[in-house]
Every structure is written in C-alpha cells, then in structure tokens.
Amino acid sequence: MSAPPSLKPPATAAFLAAPRVTAAPRAAVPGATTQPPRRLRCSAAAGAGAGDYVETSAPLDWAARSVEALEQATDLDTFCMMALSPLDGRYFRFVKDLMPFFSEFGLIRYRVLVEVKWLLKLSQIPEVTEVPPFSEEAQLFLDAVIQDFSIDDAKEVKQIEKITNHDVKAVEYYLKQKCSSNPEVEKVLEFFHFGCTSEDINNLSYGLALKEAVNTVMLPVMCDVCIAIRTLATENAHVPLLSRTHGQPASPTTLGKEMANFVARLYDIGKSFSEVKILGKFSGAVGNYNADVVAYPEIDWPKMTEEFVRSLGLQFNPYVTQIEPHDYIAKLFNLFVQFNIVLTDFDRDMWAYISEGYFKQIPKAGEVGSSTMPHKINPINFENSEGNFSVSNGLLHTLSMKLPISRLQRDLTDSTVLRNLGVGLGHSLLAYKATIQGIQKLQVNRIRLDEDLDQTWEVLAEAVQTVMRRYGIPEPYEKLKEMTRGQAVTKESIRRFIESLDLPDDVRSSLLELTPHTYIGEAEKLARDIVNVVDLESGFKIE
C-alpha cells in the first residue's frame, strides 16, 4: 500500500520507511463453527445514496477472535511461564475474556474505532464541506477497518509508534496509511484526528472498554455468583444452623437464611451499577473547543460533539479540562469494592463453616490438599477468592483515589494509571470464579450441624425469658441468666425450669416442645422468599 502524499514530509518519512507488518490470513480454528457474514443495516431500504449513513451491527466477535489468536500463539506456555503478572500467566485461563478490552491491542482497537467514527461524523456535518458525505462503499470500507482490526494490525501501529514515540499519533498515521487505498477516504486523510487532543480519543476508548467489559464479562459472572449463593439459600432454607455472635452460641437460624442475607446485600449493590453513567468528552485541548471554533465558527461544537459521544453509547460530559475527570470511574470502582467486601465476608463465613465441619468439600480425583498431610481438603477456593479481593480492592481503591485528581488543566499521571483498569478488574474476576468453584464443591454435613444444636440447649433461654415477660413473671432475664450463664444446660434442665413456671398449660406445652432445631423463627420463610426479593434473571447492567 503506498503512503498518502500528506504523510511524506520529513517529520513522518522515518516511520514510513520502517518495515511494514503484514497481517497474515486468519487461520481456521479446529472445531470452531464458521461465523456468518456481518449483516449491514442501511438507513435506506435500497440504494442508499452518498448522503445516507450506513449503520452496521457491532457484535463482540472481534473480542472472541482476539482471544482465539492469543490461545493459538506458537508458544503460549512459555509466555505464561514468563509473564510478570500472574493474571497473564498462572491465571490466564480464568481472566482471558478481559484481555480484548484492556490489553494494548484492545486500547489500540478502541482508538481506531473512535478516530474512524469521528471522520464519519465529520462527513455528516454540512458545514464541513471539505469532508463530503461518504458513499455506501466508503462507509463499508471504514467499518471494515474497525470490525476486521486484528492483532497484526495492532502490531503495525506499534511499529509506527517506535518512530513517533506517541501512541495516539501512531494510530492516526496507521489510519492514513491504511485508508489511502480508498479513493474517497484518501482525499480527506488529514481529517483523521481533526480538532482532537489525544485525550479526546483516549477517554472515549477507555469508556467504551469499561462499558463493554463490565457488561459482557464482569457483571454476568457477578450475577452467577449471586445465583450460586441463592441456590444455597433455597436448597437449605429448612436446615437449622447454630448461630454464633462474638464467636459464641446464639439463637439458631437456618443455613439457607444466612446465604439469603448475602444474596440480598449483593443484589442491592448489583442494581446500583445501572446508576453509573459512563461519561465522555470531546472538546479539545482544554475543554473549550478552541481550535474547532477557529476552524469552523459557524458550527455548534458542543452540540455536535455531544451527538458524537452519545452515538458511541456513552454519556456526554460538557464541563471538563483536557481530560474527562474520571469521577465516574471512581464511582464504578467503588461499587466493585463494596461488592467485593460483601463477598469477602461470605468467603470468610464459608471458611468458618467448613472449619466447623458444617460443610464437607467434595474431593477431586488427583488433587492434593497438603504436601505433607495426605488427608487434607483445604478451602482453597474461598481463600484464593479472599486473597484476590484484597489485591483487587487495593488497586481499585487506588484508581478511585488517584484518577479524579489532575493538576490544573491536566497532568499525565492518569495516563499510566489508567492502563491498570484491567488489572484491578482481573483480580475481581478471578475471585468471583474462585468463589463459584468453592460453592460447587460444597456438601452440607447435617450430622455436624445437628451435633452442635444438640449440645446448646441454653440458646432457648432467650425464648423462655421472653415468654416469661409476656406473662408477668418477675425478673425473667435474671432468672435465666442465673440458670444458664457459664452453666452446663441440658435438655432435661431447661425442661425442669419450664415446668416450674407459672404459665398457662398450652403456653408451657409449647415451650416444652421447643428445641434448638425448631427455634428458628421466620428463618426458613425468609430464605425461601429470597427468590421473590432479588431479580437475578434480569442481571446487572450499565445502561
């Protein structure tokens, strides 16, 4: 492909002379089904003219293709073995779905998308006569630049960046090079990146990456965690469990009710994701459209750029400096932190229940629990989850605290920090999947649950003293305290105490029938009702 004349001045000659990276034909994936051709939706039923913008469907098949390409790398095992981050190495298989969005490839692809979409937008502005409306053929050509963008294309951009030492400018030069073969686009190559600062491209790229990654990868798995815990709740709604407050025996509950508590908390946080607005700016070097107004003073640039940002599926932020201030990222990540805190609480409770023997863990053939103690089946999934939540929340909290701060109209400290968005979310994703794996290994141990309840008849003291209050028996609390506090309480001793009380016969009979297994209040009903309280089938989503 010959370079466009506009790229041949000395300032750009060096990168044009560099060896080109040619994209190899995409290899067939063994066992994969053939993807049907993309269907295009034209604004006119037939014969769309030059003034008609062709809208194309934008499925995330590009993300799947990029993961396939990575998985088929010549020596993926060596790459994983030498990876600096455990997410890219040891845990690759658990977090690979995030890579198309937050990898270097993903960022470059989103930049290409924004640059091309902006050129298309300029072609629709009547006052910008220098960029006339594109024909359907030219629109399809530009759409293909986005939809067919591959890892090899990203490598080509990186080759250019070796000369420019500027990542966004490298994308601009790549597009000028790529699009010089189309006669229509070749005439308007200098309108790539028109009126833009790099941050105009970057903030929209990160916004799109966050929205698509969170909606397609993160939130569905978070919903799966909630569904797994809800299943524990409904299936064990009737199973009595000895509560512990301050680590000491307390009024019984049910296993299902304790699981339902977590589902309700997580669902409440999950719903809040729909309140987050992914914002974007496109207002130039300091947020005032300075260059745009000088070039085309007759255009309402705030209105035009708002239309553009919203066309990408993002919300528009009109009050910015050079950068979008990232407040929405802080809000978004704070929700992840809170969700993760609740699940950390869940992980620790499950660890404790396993330690008490309330759950058995189903052994997996060939798996080793300890290098020296052959009998052990450790709660490694819940421990792994808790550890990754700690790492994730540390990163997400740091991002939330740092990103909204930028000196004056902009400093560059956010640039390197933003490249860690996927790292923070990756450790969360790893933790969610570990929690689900841990739940799948669980088996309720009714024998141990019953043993603890049978040995703690003192938990009925609360019920007895409450009934005594109702019927006017003096000092009910004090009498039960004297009988139970620090004393061994048995079925027989609590029954003798009840029989000695001056109560109506039917009331006394009801108390005598009460056991630690049946003293569960409304726990079973609350656990069963959780399916009516949380709507997990609709999932969580950022609009």
Coordinates of C-alpha atoms in Angstrom, one line a residue:
M1 CA 0.0 0.0 0.0
S2 CA 1.5 3.3 -1.0
A3 CA 1.7 6.0 1.6
P4 CA -0.6 9.1 1.2
P5 CA 1.3 12.2 -0.1
S6 CA 0.3 14.0 3.1
L7 CA 2.5 11.6 5.1
K8 CA 5.7 12.1 3.2
P9 CA 7.2 15.2 4.8
P10 CA 10.5 14.7 6.7
A11 CA 8.6 14.6 10.0
T12 CA 6.9 11.3 9.1
A13 CA 9.3 9.9 6.5
A14 CA 11.2 7.8 9.1
F15 CA 8.2 5.7 10.1
L16 CA 7.1 5.2 6.5
A17 CA 10.5 3.8 5.7
A18 CA 10.2 1.2 8.6
P19 CA 9.4 -2.4 7.7
R20 CA 5.7 -3.0 7.4
V21 CA 3.9 -5.6 9.4
T22 CA 1.6 -7.5 7.1
A23 CA -1.4 -9.2 8.6
A24 CA -1.4 -12.9 8.0
P25 CA -4.6 -14.6 6.9
R26 CA -6.6 -15.7 9.9
A27 CA -6.1 -19.4 10.5
A28 CA -9.1 -21.7 10.9
V29 CA -9.8 -22.8 14.4
P30 CA -10.2 -26.5 14.8
G31 CA -13.7 -27.4 15.8
A32 CA -14.9 -23.8 15.6
T33 CA -18.1 -23.0 13.8
T34 CA -17.9 -20.7 10.8
Q35 CA -19.1 -17.2 11.6
P36 CA -21.9 -15.9 9.3
P37 CA -21.0 -12.7 7.4
R38 CA -21.9 -9.5 9.1
R39 CA -25.3 -8.1 8.2
L40 CA -25.4 -4.4 7.5
R41 CA -28.4 -2.3 8.3
C42 CA -28.7 0.6 5.8
S43 CA -30.6 3.7 6.5
A44 CA -32.4 3.4 3.2
A45 CA -34.2 0.2 2.2
A46 CA -32.4 0.0 -1.1
G47 CA -29.9 2.0 -3.0
A48 CA -28.5 4.1 -0.1
G49 CA -27.1 7.2 -1.5
A50 CA -23.9 9.1 -0.7
G51 CA -25.8 11.1 1.9
D52 CA -27.1 8.1 3.8
Y53 CA -25.1 6.9 6.7
V54 CA -24.8 3.1 6.8
E55 CA -25.2 1.7 10.3
T56 CA -23.6 -1.6 10.9
S57 CA -24.1 -4.2 13.6
A58 CA -21.2 -4.3 16.1
P59 CA -21.2 -7.7 17.8
L60 CA -18.3 -8.5 20.0
D61 CA -17.0 -11.3 17.7
W62 CA -13.8 -9.2 17.5
A63 CA -13.1 -9.9 21.1
A64 CA -13.5 -13.7 20.7
R65 CA -11.3 -13.6 17.6
S66 CA -8.5 -11.9 19.5
V67 CA -8.6 -14.4 22.3
E68 CA -8.5 -17.2 19.8
A69 CA -5.5 -15.7 18.2
L70 CA -3.7 -15.5 21.6
E71 CA -4.6 -19.0 22.5
Q72 CA -3.1 -20.2 19.2
A73 CA 0.1 -18.4 19.7
T74 CA 3.1 -20.6 18.9
D75 CA 4.4 -20.8 22.4
L76 CA 1.7 -19.7 24.8
D77 CA 3.0 -21.9 27.6
T78 CA 6.4 -20.1 27.5
F79 CA 4.6 -16.7 27.5
C80 CA 2.5 -17.7 30.5
M81 CA 5.6 -19.1 32.3
M82 CA 7.5 -15.8 31.9
A83 CA 4.6 -13.4 32.5
L84 CA 5.3 -10.8 35.1
S85 CA 1.7 -10.6 36.2
P86 CA 0.0 -13.8 37.5
L87 CA -3.1 -12.7 35.6
D88 CA -1.3 -13.1 32.3
G89 CA 0.5 -16.3 33.4
R90 CA -0.8 -18.7 36.0
Y91 CA -4.4 -17.4 35.9
F92 CA -4.6 -16.7 32.2
R93 CA -7.4 -19.1 31.5
F94 CA -9.6 -17.5 34.2
V95 CA -9.3 -13.9 33.0
K96 CA -8.6 -14.1 29.3
D97 CA -12.1 -12.8 28.5
L98 CA -11.0 -9.4 29.8
M99 CA -7.9 -9.2 27.6
P100 CA -9.5 -8.0 24.4
F101 CA -10.8 -4.9 26.3
F102 CA -7.9 -3.9 28.5
S103 CA -4.8 -5.2 26.6
E104 CA -2.6 -3.0 24.4
F105 CA -4.5 -4.5 21.5
G106 CA -7.8 -3.5 23.0
L107 CA -6.8 0.1 23.6
I108 CA -5.4 0.5 20.1
R109 CA -8.6 -1.0 18.6
Y110 CA -10.8 1.3 20.5
R111 CA -8.7 4.3 19.4
V112 CA -9.1 3.2 15.8
L113 CA -12.8 2.9 16.3
V114 CA -13.1 6.5 17.8
E115 CA -10.9 8.0 15.1
V116 CA -12.9 6.3 12.3
K117 CA -16.3 7.2 13.8
W118 CA -15.2 10.8 14.2
L119 CA -14.3 11.0 10.5
L120 CA -17.7 9.6 9.6
K121 CA -19.3 12.1 11.9
L122 CA -17.5 15.0 10.2
S123 CA -18.8 13.7 6.9
Q124 CA -22.3 14.3 8.2
I125 CA -21.8 17.9 9.2
P126 CA -23.0 20.1 6.3
E127 CA -20.6 23.0 7.3
V128 CA -17.6 20.7 6.9
T129 CA -17.7 20.8 3.1
E130 CA -14.1 19.5 2.9
V131 CA -15.4 16.1 4.1
P132 CA -18.4 15.4 1.9
P133 CA -20.8 12.5 2.7
F134 CA -19.2 9.1 2.1
S135 CA -20.8 6.7 -0.4
E136 CA -22.0 3.4 1.0
E137 CA -18.9 1.7 -0.4
A138 CA -16.6 4.1 1.5
Q139 CA -18.7 3.7 4.7
L140 CA -18.4 -0.1 4.4
F141 CA -14.6 0.2 3.9
L142 CA -14.3 2.3 7.0
D143 CA -16.5 -0.1 9.0
A144 CA -14.3 -2.9 7.9
V145 CA -11.2 -1.1 9.3
I146 CA -12.9 -1.3 12.7
Q147 CA -14.6 -4.7 12.5
D148 CA -11.7 -6.5 11.0
F149 CA -9.0 -4.9 13.1
S150 CA -6.6 -7.7 14.2
I151 CA -3.7 -8.3 16.5
D152 CA -1.5 -8.0 13.4
D153 CA -3.0 -4.6 12.7
A154 CA -2.2 -3.6 16.2
K155 CA 1.4 -4.7 15.7
E156 CA 1.6 -2.4 12.7
V157 CA 0.5 0.5 14.9
K158 CA 3.2 -0.4 17.4
Q159 CA 5.8 -0.4 14.6
I160 CA 4.8 3.2 13.8
E161 CA 4.9 4.1 17.5
K162 CA 8.6 3.1 17.6
I163 CA 9.2 6.1 15.4
T164 CA 6.6 8.6 16.7
N165 CA 7.1 7.7 20.4
H166 CA 3.4 8.7 20.7
D167 CA 0.7 6.0 20.8
V168 CA -2.3 8.1 19.7
K169 CA -0.4 9.8 16.8
A170 CA 0.7 6.3 15.7
V171 CA -2.9 5.3 15.3
E172 CA -3.6 8.4 13.2
Y173 CA -0.7 7.6 11.0
Y174 CA -1.8 4.0 10.7
L175 CA -5.2 5.1 9.6
K176 CA -3.9 7.5 7.0
Q177 CA -1.7 4.6 5.7
K178 CA -4.5 2.1 5.8
C179 CA -7.1 4.2 4.2
S180 CA -5.0 5.7 1.4
S181 CA -6.2 2.8 -0.9
N182 CA -9.8 4.1 -0.8
P183 CA -10.2 7.0 -3.3
E184 CA -12.9 8.8 -1.3
V185 CA -11.2 8.5 2.1
E186 CA -7.8 9.3 0.6
K187 CA -9.0 12.8 -0.2
V188 CA -9.8 13.6 3.4
L189 CA -7.0 11.8 5.3
E190 CA -6.0 15.0 7.2
F191 CA -9.4 15.0 8.8
F192 CA -8.4 12.0 10.9
H193 CA -7.9 13.4 14.4
F194 CA -9.4 16.7 13.3
G195 CA -9.7 19.1 16.2
C196 CA -8.7 16.4 18.7
T197 CA -6.3 16.2 21.6
S198 CA -5.1 12.7 22.4
E199 CA -7.3 12.6 25.4
D200 CA -10.4 13.1 23.3
I201 CA -9.6 9.7 21.7
N202 CA -8.3 8.1 24.9
N203 CA -11.2 8.9 27.3
L204 CA -13.7 7.6 24.8
S205 CA -11.6 4.5 24.3
Y206 CA -11.4 3.7 28.0
G207 CA -15.1 4.5 28.4
L208 CA -16.0 2.0 25.7
A209 CA -13.7 -0.6 27.1
L210 CA -15.1 -0.3 30.6
K211 CA -18.7 -0.4 29.5
E212 CA -18.3 -3.4 27.2
A213 CA -16.0 -5.3 29.5
V214 CA -18.2 -4.7 32.6
N215 CA -21.4 -5.5 30.8
T216 CA -20.2 -8.6 28.9
V217 CA -17.7 -10.1 31.3
M218 CA -17.8 -8.8 34.8
L219 CA -21.5 -8.3 35.6
P220 CA -22.6 -11.7 34.2
V221 CA -20.1 -13.5 36.4
M222 CA -21.1 -11.4 39.4
C223 CA -24.7 -12.4 38.7
D224 CA -23.6 -16.0 38.5
V225 CA -22.1 -15.7 42.0
C226 CA -25.4 -14.4 43.3
I227 CA -27.3 -17.2 41.7
A228 CA -25.0 -19.8 43.2
I229 CA -25.4 -18.4 46.7
R230 CA -29.2 -18.0 46.1
T231 CA -29.3 -21.7 45.2
L232 CA -27.6 -22.5 48.5
A233 CA -30.2 -20.4 50.2
T234 CA -33.3 -22.0 48.7
E235 CA -32.0 -25.6 48.9
N236 CA -31.1 -25.2 52.6
A237 CA -33.8 -22.9 53.7
H238 CA -35.0 -25.5 56.2
V239 CA -31.7 -26.7 57.5
P240 CA -31.2 -25.4 61.1
L241 CA -27.9 -23.8 62.0
L242 CA -26.4 -22.7 65.3
S243 CA -25.7 -19.0 65.1
R244 CA -22.6 -17.5 66.6
T245 CA -22.4 -13.9 67.8
H246 CA -19.0 -12.9 69.1
G247 CA -18.0 -16.5 68.3
Q248 CA -20.3 -17.8 71.0
P249 CA -23.6 -19.9 70.5
A250 CA -26.6 -17.7 69.8
S251 CA -30.2 -18.2 68.7
P252 CA -30.5 -20.7 65.8
T253 CA -31.1 -19.7 62.3
T254 CA -31.1 -21.8 59.1
L255 CA -28.3 -22.3 56.7
G256 CA -30.4 -21.0 53.9
K257 CA -31.3 -17.8 55.7
E258 CA -27.6 -17.0 56.2
M259 CA -27.0 -17.5 52.5
A260 CA -30.0 -15.3 51.6
N261 CA -28.5 -12.5 53.7
F262 CA -25.6 -12.3 51.3
V263 CA -27.7 -12.6 48.2
A264 CA -29.8 -9.6 49.3
R265 CA -26.7 -7.5 50.1
L266 CA -25.0 -8.3 46.8
Y267 CA -28.2 -7.8 44.7
D268 CA -28.6 -4.3 46.3
I269 CA -25.1 -3.4 45.2
G270 CA -25.5 -5.0 41.8
K271 CA -28.6 -3.0 41.0
S272 CA -26.6 0.2 41.6
F273 CA -24.4 -0.4 38.6
S274 CA -27.3 0.8 36.4
E275 CA -27.0 4.2 38.0
V276 CA -23.4 4.6 36.8
K277 CA -23.1 6.9 33.7
I278 CA -20.0 6.2 31.6
L279 CA -19.0 9.7 30.5
G280 CA -17.0 11.0 27.6
K281 CA -15.6 14.4 26.5
F282 CA -14.6 15.5 23.0
S283 CA -13.8 19.2 23.5
G284 CA -10.2 19.6 22.6
A285 CA -7.0 20.6 24.3
V286 CA -8.5 22.3 27.4
G287 CA -12.2 21.6 27.1
N288 CA -13.3 24.7 25.2
Y289 CA -13.3 23.7 21.5
N290 CA -10.7 26.4 20.9
A291 CA -9.3 25.0 17.6
D292 CA -12.7 23.8 16.4
V293 CA -14.3 27.3 16.8
V294 CA -11.4 29.0 14.9
A295 CA -11.7 26.5 12.0
Y296 CA -15.5 26.4 11.8
P297 CA -17.0 29.2 13.9
E298 CA -20.5 28.6 12.4
I299 CA -20.8 25.1 13.9
D300 CA -22.3 24.5 17.3
W301 CA -19.4 22.3 18.5
P302 CA -20.8 21.4 22.0
K303 CA -24.0 20.1 20.3
M304 CA -22.1 18.3 17.6
T305 CA -19.7 16.6 19.9
E306 CA -22.4 15.6 22.3
E307 CA -24.2 13.9 19.4
F308 CA -21.0 12.1 18.6
V309 CA -20.2 10.9 22.1
R310 CA -23.8 9.7 22.6
S311 CA -23.7 7.9 19.3
L312 CA -20.9 5.7 20.7
G313 CA -23.2 4.6 23.6
L314 CA -21.6 6.9 26.2
Q315 CA -23.0 9.9 28.2
F316 CA -21.6 13.3 27.5
N317 CA -19.7 15.5 29.9
P318 CA -19.6 19.1 28.8
Y319 CA -17.6 20.5 31.8
V320 CA -14.1 19.2 31.5
T321 CA -10.4 20.3 31.1
Q322 CA -8.2 18.5 28.7
I323 CA -9.3 15.3 30.4
E324 CA -12.7 13.8 31.4
P325 CA -12.2 14.0 35.2
H326 CA -12.8 10.2 35.8
D327 CA -15.3 10.7 38.6
Y328 CA -17.5 8.1 37.1
I329 CA -14.6 5.6 37.2
A330 CA -14.3 6.2 40.9
K331 CA -18.0 5.7 41.4
L332 CA -17.9 2.5 39.3
F333 CA -14.9 1.0 41.0
N334 CA -16.3 1.9 44.5
L335 CA -19.3 -0.3 43.6
F336 CA -16.9 -3.1 42.7
V337 CA -15.0 -2.6 46.0
Q338 CA -18.3 -2.8 48.0
F339 CA -19.5 -5.9 46.2
N340 CA -16.1 -7.5 46.8
I341 CA -16.2 -6.6 50.5
V342 CA -19.5 -8.4 50.9
L343 CA -18.1 -11.4 49.1
T344 CA -15.0 -11.3 51.3
D345 CA -17.4 -11.5 54.2
F346 CA -19.1 -14.5 52.5
D347 CA -15.7 -16.2 51.8
R348 CA -14.7 -15.9 55.4
D349 CA -18.0 -17.3 56.7
M350 CA -17.8 -20.2 54.3
W351 CA -14.2 -20.8 55.5
A352 CA -15.5 -20.9 59.1
Y353 CA -18.4 -23.2 58.3
I354 CA -16.1 -25.6 56.6
S355 CA -13.7 -25.4 59.6
E356 CA -16.6 -26.2 61.9
G357 CA -17.5 -29.2 59.7
Y358 CA -20.9 -27.8 58.6
F359 CA -19.8 -28.3 55.0
K360 CA -17.8 -31.1 53.5
Q361 CA -15.8 -30.5 50.4
I362 CA -16.2 -33.0 47.6
P363 CA -12.8 -34.3 46.8
K364 CA -11.4 -34.1 43.3
A365 CA -9.5 -37.0 41.9
G366 CA -5.8 -36.4 41.8
E367 CA -5.9 -33.1 43.7
V368 CA -3.5 -32.6 46.6
G369 CA -4.5 -30.7 49.7
S370 CA -1.2 -30.6 51.6
S371 CA 2.3 -31.6 50.6
T372 CA 2.7 -33.5 53.9
M373 CA -0.7 -34.2 55.3
P374 CA -2.5 -36.6 52.8
H375 CA -5.9 -36.3 54.5
K376 CA -6.4 -32.6 53.9
I377 CA -9.0 -30.9 51.7
N378 CA -8.4 -27.3 52.2
P379 CA -10.9 -24.5 51.4
I380 CA -8.5 -23.1 48.8
N381 CA -11.1 -21.6 46.5
F382 CA -12.5 -19.4 49.2
E383 CA -9.0 -18.5 50.4
N384 CA -7.9 -17.7 46.8
S385 CA -11.0 -15.6 46.4
E386 CA -10.4 -13.6 49.6
G387 CA -6.8 -13.0 48.6
N388 CA -7.6 -11.7 45.2
F389 CA -10.4 -9.5 46.5
S390 CA -7.7 -7.9 48.7
V391 CA -5.4 -7.3 45.7
S392 CA -8.3 -6.1 43.6
N393 CA -9.8 -3.7 46.1
G394 CA -6.3 -2.3 46.8
L395 CA -5.9 -1.5 43.1
L396 CA -9.5 -0.3 42.6
H397 CA -9.3 1.9 45.6
T398 CA -6.0 3.4 44.4
L399 CA -7.6 4.1 41.0
S400 CA -10.6 5.7 42.6
M401 CA -8.5 7.9 44.7
K402 CA -5.9 8.9 42.1
L403 CA -7.8 9.3 38.8
P404 CA -10.1 12.2 39.8
I405 CA -7.0 14.3 40.7
S406 CA -5.2 16.1 37.9
R407 CA -3.1 19.3 38.2
L408 CA -4.7 22.4 36.6
Q409 CA -6.0 21.7 33.1
R410 CA -4.2 18.3 33.0
D411 CA -1.1 16.3 34.0
L412 CA -0.1 13.0 32.7
T413 CA -0.2 11.0 35.9
D414 CA -3.6 9.4 34.9
S415 CA -2.2 8.0 31.7
T416 CA 0.0 5.3 33.2
V417 CA -2.6 4.6 36.0
L418 CA -5.4 4.1 33.5
R419 CA -3.5 1.2 32.0
N420 CA -4.2 -0.8 35.2
L421 CA -8.0 -0.8 34.8
G422 CA -8.0 -4.4 33.6
V423 CA -5.6 -5.5 36.4
G424 CA -8.0 -4.4 39.2
L425 CA -11.0 -5.9 37.5
G426 CA -9.0 -9.0 36.5
H427 CA -8.3 -9.9 40.2
S428 CA -12.0 -9.4 40.9
L429 CA -13.0 -11.7 38.1
L430 CA -10.5 -14.3 39.3
A431 CA -12.0 -14.1 42.8
Y432 CA -15.6 -14.4 41.6
K433 CA -14.8 -17.6 39.7
A434 CA -12.9 -19.0 42.7
T435 CA -16.0 -18.4 44.9
I436 CA -18.2 -20.2 42.4
Q437 CA -15.8 -23.1 42.3
G438 CA -15.8 -23.2 46.1
I439 CA -19.5 -23.3 46.2
Q440 CA -19.7 -26.1 43.7
K441 CA -17.5 -28.3 45.9
L442 CA -19.8 -28.0 49.0
Q443 CA -21.9 -30.7 50.6
V444 CA -23.9 -29.9 53.7
N445 CA -23.0 -32.1 56.7
R446 CA -26.3 -32.4 58.6
I447 CA -24.7 -34.6 61.3
R448 CA -22.3 -31.9 62.4
L449 CA -25.0 -29.3 62.3
D450 CA -27.2 -31.4 64.5
E451 CA -24.4 -32.2 66.9
D452 CA -23.8 -28.5 67.7
L453 CA -27.5 -27.8 68.1
D454 CA -28.0 -30.8 70.4
Q455 CA -25.3 -29.5 72.7
T456 CA -26.5 -26.0 73.1
W457 CA -29.9 -26.1 74.8
E458 CA -29.0 -22.8 76.5
V459 CA -30.0 -21.0 73.3
L460 CA -33.6 -21.5 74.3
A461 CA -33.1 -19.1 77.3
E462 CA -34.0 -16.2 75.1
A463 CA -37.3 -17.7 74.1
V464 CA -38.2 -18.7 77.7
Q465 CA -37.4 -15.3 79.3
T466 CA -39.3 -13.5 76.5
V467 CA -42.5 -15.6 77.2
M468 CA -42.0 -15.0 81.0
R469 CA -42.0 -11.3 80.3
R470 CA -45.3 -11.6 78.5
Y471 CA -47.0 -13.4 81.4
G472 CA -45.7 -11.1 84.1
I473 CA -43.3 -13.4 85.8
P474 CA -40.8 -11.2 87.7
E475 CA -37.1 -11.0 86.8
P476 CA -37.3 -13.3 83.9
Y477 CA -33.9 -12.3 82.4
E478 CA -32.2 -12.5 85.7
K479 CA -33.6 -16.0 86.5
L480 CA -32.5 -17.3 83.1
K481 CA -29.1 -15.7 83.5
E482 CA -28.6 -17.4 86.8
M483 CA -29.5 -20.7 85.4
T484 CA -27.6 -20.6 82.1
R485 CA -24.6 -18.2 82.2
G486 CA -21.5 -20.3 82.5
Q487 CA -23.5 -23.3 83.4
A488 CA -24.0 -26.6 81.5
V489 CA -27.6 -26.5 80.2
T490 CA -29.2 -29.8 79.1
K491 CA -32.5 -30.7 77.6
E492 CA -33.6 -32.0 81.0
S493 CA -32.5 -28.9 83.0
I494 CA -34.2 -26.5 80.7
R495 CA -37.4 -28.6 80.7
R496 CA -37.4 -28.7 84.5
F497 CA -37.1 -24.9 84.6
I498 CA -40.0 -24.5 82.2
E499 CA -42.2 -27.0 84.1
S500 CA -41.7 -24.9 87.3
L501 CA -43.0 -21.7 85.7
D502 CA -46.5 -20.4 86.4
L503 CA -47.7 -20.3 82.8
P504 CA -50.9 -21.3 81.1
D505 CA -50.8 -25.0 80.2
D506 CA -50.9 -24.5 76.5
V507 CA -48.0 -22.0 76.7
R508 CA -46.0 -24.3 78.9
S509 CA -46.6 -27.2 76.4
S510 CA -45.4 -25.1 73.5
L511 CA -42.2 -24.2 75.3
L512 CA -41.6 -27.8 76.3
E513 CA -41.9 -28.8 72.6
L514 CA -39.3 -26.2 71.6
T515 CA -35.8 -27.5 70.7
P516 CA -32.7 -25.8 69.3
H517 CA -33.6 -27.3 65.9
T518 CA -37.0 -25.8 65.8
Y519 CA -36.2 -22.4 67.4
I520 CA -35.6 -20.7 64.1
G521 CA -38.3 -18.1 64.0
E522 CA -39.1 -17.0 60.4
A523 CA -35.7 -18.0 59.0
E524 CA -37.0 -20.7 56.7
K525 CA -39.6 -18.5 55.2
L526 CA -37.2 -15.6 54.7
A527 CA -34.8 -17.9 53.0
R528 CA -37.4 -19.3 50.6
D529 CA -38.7 -15.8 49.9
I530 CA -35.3 -14.6 48.6
V531 CA -36.3 -15.7 45.1
N532 CA -39.1 -13.1 45.2
V533 CA -36.9 -10.4 46.6
V534 CA -34.0 -10.5 44.0
D535 CA -34.4 -10.5 40.3
L536 CA -31.2 -12.1 39.1
E537 CA -32.7 -13.4 35.9
S538 CA -32.6 -9.8 34.6
G539 CA -29.0 -9.5 35.6
F540 CA -26.9 -6.4 36.3
K541 CA -26.1 -3.8 33.6
I542 CA -24.7 -0.4 32.9
E543 CA -27.0 1.4 30.5

